[in-house]
Tab-separated table of C-alpha atoms and ligand atoms in Angstrom:
chain	number	residue	atom	x	y	z
A	303	MET	CA	61.394	259.786	165.757
A	304	ALA	CA	62.147	256.724	167.812
A	305	ALA	CA	65.790	256.268	168.755
A	306	ALA	CA	67.582	253.806	170.957
A	307	HIS	CA	70.977	254.479	172.516
A	308	PHE	CA	73.365	251.736	173.420
A	309	VAL	CA	76.972	252.253	174.324
A	310	ARG	CA	79.342	249.331	174.092
A	311	ALA	CA	83.075	249.677	174.606
A	312	LYS	CA	84.901	247.583	171.995
A	313	ARG	CA	88.669	247.500	172.335
A	314	GLN	CA	89.633	251.191	172.460
A	315	SER	CA	86.633	252.434	170.496
A	316	LEU	CA	83.508	253.546	172.190
A	317	GLN	CA	80.467	252.592	170.098
A	318	MET	CA	77.108	254.293	170.156
A	319	ILE	CA	74.188	252.809	168.265
A	320	GLU	CA	71.092	254.842	167.494
A	321	VAL	CA	68.127	253.367	165.651
A	322	PHE	CA	65.589	255.559	163.859
A	323	ASP	CA	62.204	254.854	162.347
A	324	ASP	CA	63.322	255.833	158.854
A	325	LEU	CA	66.046	257.432	156.724
A	326	ALA	CA	64.555	260.911	157.187
A	327	ALA	CA	64.913	260.727	160.970
A	328	LEU	CA	68.387	259.181	160.656
A	329	SER	CA	69.444	261.966	158.277
A	330	ALA	CA	68.143	264.706	160.574
A	331	ARG	CA	70.231	263.283	163.415
A	332	ALA	CA	73.296	263.041	161.153
A	333	ALA	CA	72.888	266.683	160.085
A	334	ALA	CA	72.644	267.755	163.723
A	335	LEU	CA	75.787	265.735	164.518
A	336	PHE	CA	77.624	267.467	161.661
A	337	ILE	CA	76.649	270.883	163.031
A	338	ASP	CA	77.428	270.013	166.656
A	339	THR	CA	80.834	268.559	165.762
A	340	ALA	CA	81.712	271.529	163.569
A	341	ARG	CA	80.817	274.039	166.268
A	342	GLU	CA	82.635	272.000	168.968
A	343	SER	CA	85.821	271.603	166.870
A	344	VAL	CA	85.885	275.250	165.773
A	345	ARG	CA	85.379	276.331	169.386
A	346	GLU	CA	88.232	274.085	170.529
A	347	LYS	CA	90.773	274.627	167.757
A	348	GLY	CA	89.431	277.055	165.201
A	349	ALA	CA	88.709	274.517	162.473
A	350	CYS	CA	86.877	271.278	161.681
A	351	ALA	CA	88.067	268.582	159.267
A	352	VAL	CA	85.282	266.364	157.993
A	353	ALA	CA	85.303	263.485	155.522
A	354	LEU	CA	82.048	262.839	153.706
A	355	SER	CA	80.811	259.488	152.478
A	356	GLY	CA	79.344	258.785	149.083
A	357	GLY	CA	76.732	256.528	147.564
A	358	THR	CA	73.047	257.310	148.062
A	359	THR	CA	72.518	257.322	151.851
A	360	PRO	CA	74.135	260.714	152.622
A	361	ARG	CA	71.966	262.654	150.136
A	362	LEU	CA	69.106	263.246	152.563
A	363	MET	CA	71.529	264.257	155.330
A	364	PHE	CA	72.987	266.943	153.031
A	365	GLN	CA	69.457	268.148	152.246
A	366	LYS	CA	68.672	268.295	155.981
A	367	LEU	CA	71.863	270.337	156.513
A	368	VAL	CA	70.808	272.849	153.865
A	369	GLU	CA	67.334	273.156	155.407
A	370	HIS	CA	68.557	273.151	159.049
A	371	GLU	CA	67.189	276.009	161.161
A	372	GLY	CA	70.664	276.438	162.684
A	373	ARG	CA	72.466	276.649	159.326
A	374	ASP	CA	73.356	280.318	159.740
A	375	GLN	CA	75.173	279.538	162.997
A	376	VAL	CA	77.388	276.910	161.346
A	377	PRO	CA	81.022	278.094	160.940
A	378	TRP	CA	81.042	277.017	157.293
A	379	ASN	CA	84.213	279.009	156.538
A	380	LYS	CA	86.149	277.028	159.166
A	381	ILE	CA	85.127	273.578	157.898
A	382	TYR	CA	87.560	271.624	155.695
A	383	VAL	CA	85.781	269.072	153.517
A	384	PHE	CA	87.351	265.839	152.275
A	385	TRP	CA	85.913	262.567	150.995
A	386	GLY	CA	86.329	259.127	152.493
A	387	ASP	CA	86.302	257.716	148.996
A	388	GLU	CA	85.529	258.567	145.395
A	389	ARG	CA	84.864	256.835	142.151
A	390	HIS	CA	87.573	257.192	139.490
A	391	VAL	CA	85.398	259.305	137.177
A	392	PRO	CA	85.448	263.009	136.174
A	393	LEU	CA	84.048	265.256	138.912
A	394	SER	CA	81.145	266.077	136.582
A	395	ASP	CA	80.224	262.398	136.086
A	396	PRO	CA	76.834	261.318	137.530
A	397	GLN	CA	78.686	258.576	139.470
A	398	SER	CA	80.977	261.063	141.231
A	399	ASN	CA	80.522	261.434	144.987
A	400	TYR	CA	81.805	264.996	144.612
A	401	ARG	CA	79.097	265.796	142.040
A	402	MET	CA	76.381	264.313	144.301
A	403	THR	CA	77.666	266.402	147.210
A	404	LYS	CA	77.912	269.537	145.054
A	405	GLU	CA	74.330	269.193	143.877
A	406	THR	CA	72.873	268.450	147.333
A	407	LEU	CA	75.139	270.482	149.643
A	408	LEU	CA	78.050	272.467	148.232
A	409	ASP	CA	75.910	274.602	145.914
A	410	HIS	CA	73.655	275.569	148.829
A	411	VAL	CA	75.908	276.462	151.781
A	412	PRO	CA	79.034	278.703	151.971
A	413	LEU	CA	81.658	275.982	152.421
A	414	ARG	CA	84.942	277.492	151.278
A	415	HIS	CA	87.536	274.759	151.879
A	416	VAL	CA	86.602	271.755	149.739
A	417	PHE	CA	89.140	269.134	148.617
A	418	PRO	CA	87.741	266.718	146.017
A	419	VAL	CA	89.741	263.664	145.024
A	420	PRO	CA	91.574	264.809	141.865
A	421	PHE	CA	90.641	262.942	138.668
A	422	ALA	CA	93.799	261.747	136.928
A	423	ASP	CA	94.692	259.145	134.260
A	424	SER	CA	94.324	256.236	136.678
A	425	ALA	CA	92.897	255.548	140.120
A	426	GLU	CA	96.463	255.123	141.374
A	427	ALA	CA	97.486	258.535	140.001
A	428	SER	CA	94.351	260.048	141.569
A	429	ALA	CA	95.176	258.396	144.898
A	430	GLN	CA	98.692	259.830	144.817
A	431	LEU	CA	97.393	263.321	144.040
A	432	TYR	CA	94.775	263.037	146.797
A	433	GLU	CA	97.429	261.923	149.257
A	434	ALA	CA	99.514	264.967	148.271
A	435	THR	CA	96.480	267.156	148.975
A	436	LEU	CA	96.061	265.537	152.396
A	437	ARG	CA	99.769	265.848	153.241
A	438	SER	CA	99.765	269.479	152.222
A	439	HIS	CA	96.852	270.200	154.544
A	440	PHE	CA	97.547	267.938	157.537
A	441	LYS	CA	101.371	267.582	157.478
A	442	THR	CA	101.107	264.546	159.814
A	443	LEU	CA	98.603	261.672	159.875
A	444	PRO	CA	95.179	263.322	159.443
A	445	ARG	CA	92.988	263.437	162.535
A	446	LEU	CA	89.518	263.967	161.144
A	447	ASP	CA	87.085	265.555	163.569
A	448	LEU	CA	84.226	263.752	161.869
A	449	CYS	CA	84.305	260.963	159.311
A	450	PHE	CA	81.040	259.828	157.744
A	451	LEU	CA	81.027	256.276	156.427
A	452	GLY	CA	78.498	254.093	154.699
A	453	MET	CA	78.450	250.304	154.527
A	454	GLY	CA	77.668	248.062	151.613
A	455	ALA	CA	75.763	244.769	151.901
A	456	ASP	CA	79.156	243.082	151.344
A	457	GLY	CA	80.496	244.807	154.452
A	458	HIS	CA	82.729	247.291	152.636
A	459	THR	CA	83.097	250.807	153.944
A	460	ALA	CA	84.499	253.799	152.103
A	461	SER	CA	86.039	251.874	149.191
A	462	LEU	CA	87.684	249.249	151.374
A	463	PHE	CA	86.277	246.135	149.739
A	464	PRO	CA	86.604	242.530	150.966
A	465	GLY	CA	89.852	241.037	149.651
A	466	SER	CA	91.280	244.397	148.539
A	467	THR	CA	94.997	245.092	148.983
A	468	ALA	CA	93.881	248.447	150.422
A	469	LEU	CA	92.824	246.554	153.571
A	470	THR	CA	96.419	245.850	154.588
A	471	GLU	CA	97.857	249.258	153.649
A	472	LYS	CA	99.506	250.721	156.727
A	473	THR	CA	101.516	253.628	155.281
A	474	ARG	CA	99.623	255.313	152.458
A	475	TRP	CA	96.772	257.636	153.373
A	476	ALA	CA	94.916	257.226	150.076
A	477	PHE	CA	94.827	254.102	147.934
A	478	ALA	CA	93.291	252.825	144.702
A	479	SER	CA	90.810	249.957	144.912
A	480	ARG	CA	88.373	248.052	142.727
A	481	PRO	CA	84.763	247.220	143.687
A	482	LEU	CA	83.831	243.535	143.571
A	483	SER	CA	80.564	244.426	141.881
A	484	GLY	CA	82.210	246.104	138.863
A	485	GLY	CA	81.887	249.778	137.992
A	486	PRO	CA	84.653	252.374	138.104
A	487	ASP	CA	87.834	251.935	140.095
A	488	ARG	CA	87.931	253.833	143.383
A	489	VAL	CA	90.137	255.976	145.578
A	490	THR	CA	89.748	255.420	149.323
A	491	LEU	CA	91.150	256.665	152.577
A	492	THR	CA	93.017	253.845	154.313
A	493	TYR	CA	92.541	252.438	157.822
A	494	PRO	CA	95.443	254.469	159.299
A	495	VAL	CA	93.551	257.682	158.456
A	496	LEU	CA	90.031	256.427	159.194
A	497	ASN	CA	91.096	254.934	162.532
A	498	ASN	CA	92.755	258.175	163.563
A	499	SER	CA	89.421	260.008	163.480
A	500	ARG	CA	88.029	261.625	166.601
A	501	ARG	CA	84.522	260.613	165.594
A	502	VAL	CA	83.305	258.175	162.961
A	503	CYS	CA	79.620	258.200	162.054
A	504	PHE	CA	78.229	255.303	160.047
A	505	LEU	CA	74.998	255.971	158.148
A	506	VAL	CA	73.343	252.633	157.368
A	507	ALA	CA	69.800	252.214	156.063
A	508	GLY	CA	67.843	249.508	154.317
A	509	ALA	CA	66.878	245.872	154.896
A	510	ASP	CA	69.542	244.656	152.458
A	511	LYS	CA	72.217	245.532	155.019
A	512	ALA	CA	70.608	243.960	158.105
A	513	ALA	CA	72.353	240.574	157.990
A	514	THR	CA	75.802	242.063	157.394
A	515	LEU	CA	75.254	244.765	160.008
A	516	LYS	CA	74.475	242.140	162.659
A	517	GLN	CA	77.830	240.476	161.980
A	518	VAL	CA	79.718	243.768	161.843
A	519	ILE	CA	78.303	245.062	165.135
A	520	GLU	CA	77.802	241.835	167.067
A	521	ASN	CA	80.589	239.650	165.609
A	522	THR	CA	78.290	236.627	165.881
A	523	ASP	CA	80.272	234.460	163.442
A	524	ALA	CA	84.059	234.469	163.880
A	525	SER	CA	84.456	232.781	160.495
A	526	ILE	CA	83.240	235.889	158.685
A	527	HIS	CA	85.053	239.229	158.781
A	528	TYR	CA	84.047	242.405	156.968
A	529	PRO	CA	86.082	245.565	156.280
A	530	ALA	CA	83.610	247.674	158.282
A	531	GLN	CA	84.528	245.651	161.401
A	532	ASP	CA	88.037	247.084	161.330
A	533	ILE	CA	86.899	250.669	161.756
A	534	ARG	CA	88.023	251.052	165.374
A	535	PRO	CA	89.520	254.504	166.055
A	536	GLU	CA	92.355	254.240	168.583
A	537	ASN	CA	91.275	257.409	170.355
A	538	GLY	CA	87.879	258.088	168.976
A	539	GLU	CA	84.272	257.079	168.990
A	540	VAL	CA	82.052	255.281	166.512
A	541	ILE	CA	78.434	256.286	166.186
A	542	TRP	CA	76.123	254.034	164.178
A	543	LEU	CA	73.026	255.804	162.868
A	544	LEU	CA	70.689	253.098	161.622
A	545	ASP	CA	67.154	252.877	160.368
A	546	ARG	CA	64.908	250.125	161.729
A	547	ALA	CA	65.193	248.107	158.530
A	548	ALA	CA	68.984	247.913	158.722
A	549	ALA	CA	68.888	247.249	162.492
A	550	ALA	CA	66.212	244.529	162.220
A	551	ASP	CA	68.597	241.617	162.907
A	552	LEU	CA	70.395	243.193	165.850
A	553	THR	CA	69.602	241.674	169.231
A	554	SER	CA	66.721	243.313	171.022
A	555	HIS	CA	68.603	245.651	173.357
A	556	TYR	CA	69.577	247.770	170.368
A	557	ASN	CA	66.009	247.965	169.168
A	558	HIS	CA	63.774	249.555	171.740
B	1460	6PG	C1	80.526	254.932	147.587
B	1460	6PG	C2	80.531	254.950	149.080
B	1460	6PG	C3	80.305	253.585	149.639
B	1460	6PG	C4	78.924	253.660	150.227
B	1460	6PG	C5	78.348	252.302	150.482
B	1460	6PG	C6	76.858	252.432	150.813
B	1460	6PG	O1	81.327	255.641	146.969
B	1460	6PG	O2	79.634	254.247	147.062
B	1460	6PG	O3	81.328	255.702	149.730
B	1460	6PG	O4	81.189	253.133	150.606
B	1460	6PG	O5	78.976	254.403	151.433
B	1460	6PG	O6	78.505	251.520	149.318
B	1460	6PG	O7	76.244	252.976	149.665
B	1460	6PG	P1	74.693	253.429	149.699
B	1460	6PG	O8	74.615	254.605	150.618
B	1460	6PG	O9	74.402	253.793	148.269
B	1460	6PG	O10	73.925	252.249	150.202
């Protein structure tokens, strides 16, 4: 597993970029980060709040978690699981991020505190119910110990899509949004919550994301701006776990 570390301070956020030969190596690192963060947070404060990402990239990480040799030392019963975003479909729908996570992770480890995005009549109603869930658990603005995020080739993250009204939401914690590429409406955590995380971990793999990733990480063209560029935790760190294909366009010092 080849990995390169590069730390670049960007405004308040500290950014770490690690490049791996392939998705399997990236996913193994992400699983280890999940376990390390959970053990660190539980040691410090007796609990760990984690938001999971959806789509296809996290699947292998969940599998690596299930197979991890240290899985019996993970304080599963002290981990509180949320989602960074969800599709507005029933939890049993093949498009549901919850269903994907249930099949690959939740059915295989003893996580006890799991908070799916409720499925209601509309994405807006689901967002309101999800926000009520968050407010009931966190009381004040959530401070996630670990927030996994993916990135689309259009530069979206969670379900914060280019041009979405969710991008300017400063008060709500959960918001309804609509993907540019069609498909079901979404529910997403908003920037106030995401940028209050202690640790954000992006999982980005595949050549189709290389050009966008270069702009998001290196800001080479001021005329273009992507939602993923605005993930900058005030008092937190951002870790980018990339495969070589996604990192191919980054300047050489990221790619040893
Ligand atoms: C979703 C995700 C979304 C995802 C990116 C990358 O619900 O689809 O949360 O933000 O992380 O679109 O998706 P892939 O991992 O499938 O490339």
